[in-house]
Coordinates of N, CA and C in Angstrom, one line a residue:
M28 N 69.3 50.7 63.1 CA 69.3 50.4 61.7 C 68.3 51.3 61.0
K29 N 68.6 51.8 59.8 CA 67.7 52.7 59.1 C 67.3 51.9 57.8
Y30 N 66.1 51.7 57.6 CA 65.6 51.0 56.4 C 65.4 52.0 55.2
E31 N 65.8 51.6 54.0 CA 65.7 52.4 52.8 C 64.4 52.1 52.1
I32 N 63.9 53.2 51.5 CA 62.8 53.0 50.6 C 63.2 52.5 49.2
K33 N 62.7 51.4 48.8 CA 63.0 50.9 47.5 C 62.2 51.7 46.4
N34 N 62.9 51.8 45.3 CA 62.2 52.5 44.1 C 61.5 51.5 43.2
Y35 N 60.2 51.7 43.2 CA 59.4 50.8 42.3 C 58.7 51.5 41.2
T36 N 59.2 52.7 40.8 CA 58.6 53.5 39.8 C 58.5 52.8 38.4
H37 N 59.3 51.8 38.3 CA 59.2 51.0 37.0 C 57.9 50.3 36.8
L38 N 57.1 50.3 37.9 CA 55.8 49.5 37.9 C 54.6 50.5 37.6
V39 N 54.9 51.7 37.3 CA 53.7 52.6 37.0 C 53.0 52.1 35.7
D40 N 51.7 52.3 35.7 CA 50.9 52.0 34.6 C 51.0 50.6 34.1
I41 N 51.1 49.6 35.0 CA 51.1 48.2 34.6 C 49.6 47.8 34.4
G42 N 49.4 47.1 33.4 CA 48.1 46.6 33.1 C 47.0 47.7 33.1
K43 N 46.0 47.4 33.8 CA 44.9 48.4 33.9 C 45.0 49.3 35.2
I44 N 46.1 49.1 35.8 CA 46.3 49.9 37.1 C 47.0 51.3 36.7
S45 N 46.3 52.3 37.1 CA 46.7 53.7 36.7 C 48.0 54.1 37.4
N46 N 48.7 55.0 36.8 CA 49.8 55.6 37.4 C 49.4 56.3 38.7
E47 N 48.3 56.9 38.8 CA 47.9 57.6 40.0 C 47.7 56.6 41.1
A48 N 47.0 55.4 40.8 CA 46.8 54.4 41.8 C 48.2 53.8 42.3
M49 N 49.1 53.6 41.4 CA 50.4 53.1 41.8 C 51.2 54.1 42.7
Q50 N 51.1 55.4 42.3 CA 51.8 56.4 43.1 C 51.2 56.5 44.5
I51 N 49.9 56.3 44.6 CA 49.3 56.3 46.0 C 49.8 55.1 46.7
H52 N 49.9 53.9 46.1 CA 50.4 52.7 46.7 C 51.8 52.9 47.1
F53 N 52.7 53.5 46.3 CA 54.1 53.7 46.7 C 54.2 54.6 47.9
K54 N 53.3 55.6 47.9 CA 53.4 56.6 49.0 C 53.0 55.9 50.4
L55 N 52.0 55.0 50.3 CA 51.7 54.2 51.5 C 52.8 53.3 51.9
Y56 N 53.5 52.7 51.0 CA 54.7 51.8 51.3 C 55.7 52.7 52.0
E57 N 56.0 53.9 51.4 CA 57.0 54.8 51.9 C 56.7 55.1 53.4
G58 N 55.4 55.3 53.7 CA 55.0 55.6 55.0 C 55.3 54.5 56.0
Y59 N 55.2 53.2 55.6 CA 55.6 52.1 56.5 C 57.1 52.2 56.8
V60 N 57.9 52.4 55.7 CA 59.3 52.5 55.9 C 59.7 53.7 56.8
N61 N 59.1 54.8 56.6 CA 59.4 56.0 57.4 C 59.0 55.8 58.8
N62 N 57.8 55.2 59.0 CA 57.3 55.0 60.4 C 58.2 54.0 61.1
L63 N 58.7 53.0 60.4 CA 59.6 52.0 61.0 C 60.9 52.6 61.5
N64 N 61.4 53.5 60.6 CA 62.6 54.3 61.0 C 62.4 55.2 62.2
I65 N 61.2 55.8 62.3 CA 60.9 56.6 63.5 C 60.8 55.7 64.7
L66 N 60.2 54.6 64.6 CA 60.1 53.7 65.7 C 61.5 53.2 66.2
N67 N 62.4 52.9 65.2 CA 63.7 52.5 65.5 C 64.5 53.6 66.3
E68 N 64.3 54.9 65.8 CA 64.9 56.0 66.5 C 64.5 56.1 67.9
K69 N 63.2 56.0 68.1 CA 62.7 56.2 69.5 C 63.1 55.0 70.4
L70 N 63.1 53.8 69.9 CA 63.5 52.7 70.7 C 65.0 52.6 70.9
N71 N 65.8 53.2 70.0 CA 67.3 53.1 70.1 C 67.9 54.4 70.6
S72 N 67.1 55.4 70.9 CA 67.6 56.7 71.4 C 68.2 56.5 72.7
G73 N 69.0 57.4 73.2 CA 69.6 57.3 74.5 C 68.6 57.4 75.6
N74 N 67.4 57.8 75.3 CA 66.3 58.0 76.3 C 65.7 56.6 76.6
L75 N 66.1 56.0 77.6 CA 65.5 54.7 77.9 C 64.1 54.9 78.4
L76 N 63.2 54.2 77.7 CA 61.8 54.2 78.1 C 61.6 53.2 79.2
E77 N 60.8 53.5 80.1 CA 60.5 52.5 81.2 C 59.8 51.3 80.6
K78 N 60.4 50.1 80.8 CA 59.8 48.9 80.2 C 58.4 48.8 80.8
N79 N 57.5 48.3 79.9 CA 56.1 48.1 80.2 C 55.3 49.4 80.5
S80 N 55.9 50.6 80.2 CA 55.1 51.8 80.2 C 54.2 51.8 79.0
P81 N 53.1 52.6 79.0 CA 52.2 52.6 77.9 C 53.0 53.0 76.6
E82 N 53.9 53.9 76.7 CA 54.6 54.4 75.4 C 55.5 53.2 74.9
W83 N 56.3 52.6 75.8 CA 57.1 51.5 75.4 C 56.3 50.3 74.8
N84 N 55.2 50.0 75.5 CA 54.3 48.9 75.0 C 53.8 49.2 73.6
E85 N 53.4 50.5 73.4 CA 52.8 50.8 72.1 C 53.8 50.8 71.0
L86 N 55.0 51.3 71.3 CA 56.1 51.3 70.3 C 56.4 49.9 69.8
H87 N 56.4 48.9 70.8 CA 56.7 47.5 70.4 C 55.5 46.9 69.7
R88 N 54.3 47.2 70.1 CA 53.1 46.7 69.4 C 53.1 47.2 68.0
R89 N 53.4 48.4 67.8 CA 53.3 49.0 66.5 C 54.4 48.6 65.5
Y90 N 55.5 48.1 66.1 CA 56.7 47.7 65.3 C 56.4 46.6 64.3
G91 N 55.7 45.6 64.7 CA 55.4 44.5 63.8 C 54.4 45.0 62.7
W92 N 53.5 45.9 63.0 CA 52.6 46.4 62.0 C 53.4 47.1 60.9
E93 N 54.2 48.0 61.3 CA 55.0 48.8 60.3 C 56.0 47.9 59.6
F94 N 56.7 47.0 60.3 CA 57.6 46.2 59.6 C 57.0 45.3 58.6
N95 N 55.9 44.6 59.0 CA 55.1 43.8 58.0 C 54.6 44.6 56.9
G96 N 54.1 45.8 57.1 CA 53.6 46.7 56.1 C 54.7 47.0 55.0
M97 N 55.9 47.2 55.5 CA 57.0 47.4 54.6 C 57.4 46.2 53.8
R98 N 57.6 45.1 54.6 CA 58.1 43.8 53.9 C 57.1 43.2 53.0
L99 N 55.8 43.2 53.4 CA 54.8 42.6 52.5 C 54.6 43.4 51.2
H100 N 54.7 44.7 51.3 CA 54.7 45.6 50.1 C 55.9 45.3 49.2
E101 N 57.1 45.1 49.8 CA 58.3 44.8 49.0 C 58.1 43.5 48.3
L102 N 57.6 42.5 49.1 CA 57.4 41.2 48.4 C 56.4 41.3 47.3
F103 N 55.4 42.0 47.5 CA 54.4 42.2 46.5 C 54.9 42.9 45.2
F104 N 55.6 44.1 45.5 CA 56.1 44.9 44.3 C 57.2 44.1 43.6
D105 N 58.1 43.4 44.4 CA 59.2 42.6 43.8 C 58.6 41.5 42.9
S106 N 57.4 41.0 43.2 CA 56.8 40.0 42.4 C 56.2 40.4 41.1
L107 N 56.2 41.7 40.8 CA 55.6 42.3 39.6 C 56.7 42.7 38.6
K108 N 56.3 42.7 37.4 CA 57.2 43.2 36.3 C 56.4 44.1 35.4
P109 N 57.0 45.1 34.8 CA 56.3 46.1 34.0 C 55.7 45.5 32.7
D110 N 56.3 44.5 32.1 CA 55.8 43.9 30.9 C 54.9 42.8 31.2
A111 N 53.8 42.7 30.4 CA 52.8 41.7 30.6 C 53.4 40.3 30.3
N112 N 52.9 39.3 31.0 CA 53.4 37.9 30.6 C 52.9 37.6 29.2
N113 N 53.8 36.9 28.5 CA 53.5 36.6 27.1 C 52.5 35.4 26.9
D114 N 52.3 34.7 27.9 CA 51.4 33.5 27.8 C 50.6 33.4 29.1
D115 N 49.7 32.5 29.1 CA 48.8 32.3 30.3 C 49.3 31.2 31.2
H116 N 50.5 30.7 30.9 CA 51.0 29.6 31.7 C 51.7 30.0 33.0
S117 N 51.1 29.7 34.1 CA 51.7 29.9 35.4 C 52.4 28.6 35.8
P118 N 53.3 28.6 36.7 CA 54.0 27.4 37.1 C 53.0 26.4 37.7
V119 N 53.4 25.1 37.6 CA 52.6 24.0 38.1 C 52.2 24.2 39.6
F120 N 53.1 24.7 40.4 CA 52.8 24.9 41.8 C 51.6 25.8 42.0
F121 N 51.5 26.9 41.1 CA 50.4 27.8 41.3 C 49.1 27.2 40.7
E122 N 49.2 26.5 39.6 CA 48.0 25.9 39.0 C 47.3 25.1 40.0
N123 N 48.0 24.4 40.9 CA 47.4 23.5 41.9 C 46.7 24.3 43.0
L124 N 47.1 25.6 43.1 CA 46.5 26.4 44.2 C 45.7 27.5 43.7
K125 N 45.6 27.7 42.4 CA 45.0 28.9 41.8 C 43.6 29.1 42.1
E126 N 42.7 28.1 42.0 CA 41.3 28.3 42.2 C 41.0 28.8 43.6
E127 N 41.6 28.1 44.6 CA 41.4 28.5 46.0 C 42.0 29.9 46.3
F128 N 43.2 30.2 45.7 CA 43.9 31.4 45.9 C 43.0 32.6 45.4
F129 N 42.4 32.5 44.2 CA 41.5 33.6 43.7 C 40.3 33.7 44.6
A130 N 39.7 32.6 45.0 CA 38.5 32.7 45.9 C 38.9 33.4 47.2
M131 N 40.0 33.0 47.8 CA 40.5 33.6 49.0 C 40.8 35.1 48.9
A132 N 41.3 35.5 47.7 CA 41.7 36.9 47.5 C 40.4 37.8 47.5
K133 N 39.3 37.2 47.3 CA 38.1 37.9 47.2 C 37.3 37.9 48.5
I134 N 37.9 37.4 49.6 CA 37.3 37.5 50.9 C 37.0 38.9 51.3
R135 N 35.8 39.2 51.8 CA 35.5 40.6 52.2 C 36.4 41.0 53.3
G136 N 36.8 42.3 53.2 CA 37.7 42.9 54.2 C 39.0 43.2 53.5
M137 N 39.9 43.7 54.3 CA 41.2 44.1 53.8 C 42.3 43.2 54.4
G138 N 43.3 43.0 53.5 CA 44.4 42.1 54.0 C 45.2 41.7 52.8
W139 N 45.9 40.5 53.0 CA 46.8 40.0 52.0 C 46.4 38.5 51.7
A140 N 46.3 38.2 50.4 CA 46.2 36.9 49.9 C 47.6 36.3 49.7
M141 N 47.9 35.2 50.3 CA 49.3 34.7 50.2 C 49.3 33.2 49.9
I142 N 50.4 32.9 49.3 CA 50.9 31.5 49.2 C 52.2 31.5 50.1
V143 N 52.2 30.6 51.1 CA 53.3 30.5 51.9 C 53.8 29.1 51.9
Q144 N 55.1 28.9 52.2 CA 55.7 27.5 52.3 C 56.0 27.2 53.7
D145 N 55.5 26.2 54.2 CA 55.8 25.7 55.6 C 57.3 25.3 55.6
N146 N 58.1 26.0 56.4 CA 59.5 25.7 56.5 C 59.9 24.3 56.9
T147 N 59.0 23.6 57.6 CA 59.2 22.3 58.1 C 58.9 21.2 57.1
T148 N 57.6 21.3 56.5 CA 57.2 20.3 55.6 C 57.4 20.6 54.2
K149 N 57.7 21.9 53.9 CA 57.8 22.4 52.5 C 56.5 22.5 51.8
K150 N 55.4 22.2 52.5 CA 54.1 22.2 51.8 C 53.7 23.7 51.5
L151 N 53.0 23.9 50.4 CA 52.5 25.2 50.0 C 51.1 25.4 50.5
I152 N 50.8 26.5 51.1 CA 49.5 26.8 51.7 C 49.0 28.1 51.3
N153 N 47.7 28.2 50.9 CA 47.0 29.5 50.6 C 46.6 30.0 52.0
T154 N 46.8 31.3 52.2 CA 46.4 31.8 53.5 C 46.0 33.3 53.3
W155 N 45.2 33.8 54.2 CA 44.7 35.2 54.3 C 45.3 35.8 55.5
V156 N 45.9 37.0 55.4 CA 46.4 37.7 56.6 C 45.6 39.0 56.6
N157 N 44.9 39.2 57.7 CA 44.2 40.4 58.0 C 45.2 41.5 58.2
E158 N 44.9 42.7 57.7 CA 45.8 43.9 57.9 C 47.2 43.4 57.5
H159 N 48.1 43.5 58.4 CA 49.5 43.1 58.2 C 49.9 42.0 59.1
D160 N 49.1 41.7 60.1 CA 49.6 40.8 61.1 C 48.6 39.7 61.6
A161 N 47.4 40.0 61.7 CA 46.5 38.9 62.2 C 46.3 37.8 61.2
G162 N 46.7 36.6 61.7 CA 46.6 35.5 60.8 C 48.0 35.1 60.1
M163 N 49.0 35.9 60.4 CA 50.3 35.6 59.8 C 50.8 34.3 60.5
M164 N 51.0 33.3 59.6 CA 51.5 32.0 60.1 C 52.9 32.0 60.5
A165 N 53.3 31.3 61.6 CA 54.7 31.2 62.1 C 55.4 30.2 61.2
D166 N 56.7 30.4 61.1 CA 57.7 29.6 60.5 C 57.3 29.2 59.1
V167 N 56.9 30.2 58.3 CA 56.6 30.0 56.9 C 57.4 31.0 56.1
K168 N 57.6 30.7 54.8 CA 58.2 31.7 53.9 C 57.1 32.2 52.9
V169 N 57.1 33.5 52.8 CA 56.1 34.0 51.8 C 56.6 33.8 50.4
I170 N 55.8 33.1 49.6 CA 56.2 32.8 48.2 C 55.6 33.9 47.3
L171 N 54.3 34.2 47.6 CA 53.6 35.1 46.7 C 52.6 35.8 47.7
C172 N 52.5 37.1 47.6 CA 51.5 37.9 48.3 C 50.9 38.9 47.4
V173 N 49.6 39.1 47.5 CA 48.9 40.1 46.7 C 48.1 41.0 47.7
D174 N 48.4 42.3 47.6 CA 47.7 43.3 48.4 C 46.3 43.4 48.1
M175 N 45.4 43.1 49.0 CA 44.0 43.2 48.9 C 43.3 44.2 49.7
F176 N 44.2 45.2 50.1 CA 43.6 46.4 50.8 C 42.9 47.3 49.7
E177 N 41.9 48.0 50.1 CA 41.2 48.8 49.1 C 42.1 49.8 48.4
H178 N 43.1 50.3 49.0 CA 44.0 51.3 48.3 C 44.6 50.7 47.0
A179 N 44.7 49.4 47.0 CA 45.4 48.7 45.9 C 44.5 48.6 44.6
Y180 N 43.2 48.6 44.8 CA 42.3 48.4 43.7 C 41.1 49.3 43.5
I181 N 40.7 50.0 44.6 CA 39.4 50.7 44.5 C 39.4 51.9 43.5
K182 N 40.5 52.6 43.3 CA 40.6 53.7 42.4 C 40.3 53.3 41.0
D183 N 40.9 52.2 40.5 CA 40.7 51.7 39.1 C 39.7 50.7 38.9
F184 N 39.4 49.9 39.9 CA 38.5 48.7 39.7 C 37.2 48.8 40.6
R185 N 37.1 49.8 41.4 CA 36.0 49.9 42.3 C 36.0 48.6 43.2
T186 N 34.9 47.9 43.2 CA 34.9 46.7 44.0 C 35.1 45.4 43.2
N187 N 35.6 45.5 42.0 CA 35.8 44.4 41.1 C 37.2 43.8 41.3
R188 N 37.2 43.0 42.4 CA 38.5 42.4 42.7 C 39.1 41.5 41.7
Q189 N 38.2 40.8 41.0 CA 38.7 39.9 39.9 C 39.4 40.6 38.8
E190 N 38.9 41.8 38.4 CA 39.6 42.5 37.4 C 40.9 43.0 37.9
Y191 N 41.0 43.4 39.1 CA 42.3 43.8 39.7 C 43.2 42.6 39.7
L192 N 42.8 41.5 40.2 CA 43.6 40.3 40.2 C 44.1 39.9 38.8
D193 N 43.2 40.0 37.8 CA 43.6 39.7 36.4 C 44.7 40.6 36.0
S194 N 44.6 41.9 36.3 CA 45.7 42.8 36.0 C 47.0 42.5 36.7
I195 N 46.9 42.2 37.9 CA 48.1 41.9 38.7 C 48.8 40.6 38.1
F196 N 48.0 39.6 37.9 CA 48.5 38.3 37.5 C 49.1 38.4 36.0
A197 N 48.6 39.3 35.3 CA 49.2 39.5 33.9 C 50.7 40.0 34.0
H198 N 51.0 40.5 35.2 CA 52.4 41.1 35.4 C 53.2 40.4 36.5
I199 N 52.8 39.2 36.9 CA 53.5 38.5 37.9 C 54.9 38.0 37.3
N200 N 55.9 38.3 38.0 CA 57.2 37.8 37.6 C 57.4 36.4 38.2
W201 N 57.1 35.4 37.4 CA 57.1 34.0 38.0 C 58.5 33.6 38.3
E202 N 59.5 34.1 37.6 CA 60.9 33.7 38.0 C 61.2 34.2 39.4
V203 N 60.8 35.4 39.8 CA 61.1 35.9 41.1 C 60.3 35.0 42.1
V204 N 59.0 34.8 41.8 CA 58.2 34.0 42.8 C 58.7 32.6 43.0
Q205 N 59.1 32.0 41.9 CA 59.6 30.6 42.0 C 60.9 30.5 42.7
S206 N 61.7 31.6 42.6 CA 63.0 31.6 43.3 C 62.9 31.6 44.8
R207 N 61.7 31.9 45.3 CA 61.4 31.9 46.8 C 61.1 30.5 47.3
L208 N 60.8 29.6 46.4 CA 60.5 28.2 46.8 C 61.8 27.5 47.3
D209 N 61.6 26.6 48.3 CA 62.7 25.7 48.7 C 62.6 24.4 48.0

């Protein structure tokens, strides 16, 4: 299977996020898609790799990293819209999680701030995922994720994560986010 790079150029210059910063972000996303396709080619080529060989192990270990890098960026970009929200009213489900979500999004280090829904209980949970994989909860649906890697904010906001979050949340497409809820 070959994964396609989605076009998110409609998101350039949203809020206080510069075109240059978004282009850098898109390029990183494209890298995840391209690397995933390279991994698929290697794993599905006619050359059977010896199972449990160092190369075979590393290809499989890297697969989740590249896949999650692709999907989490798609979930993030799909949650944004070019036009700013006309009001400050976010959905009730987010209002109940907002204070903790913003505090969590400012955890030192790189990763993803997320709201996930437990597929069994339907409970909404704020969570932090290091990088693309460490801390990713099992059997949950990602409702909202915000990229908190330095590449997402450092160019325009330096270390002011709150200003970055304010800019992102001014462009959250709440209809898309709410459609992910069960």
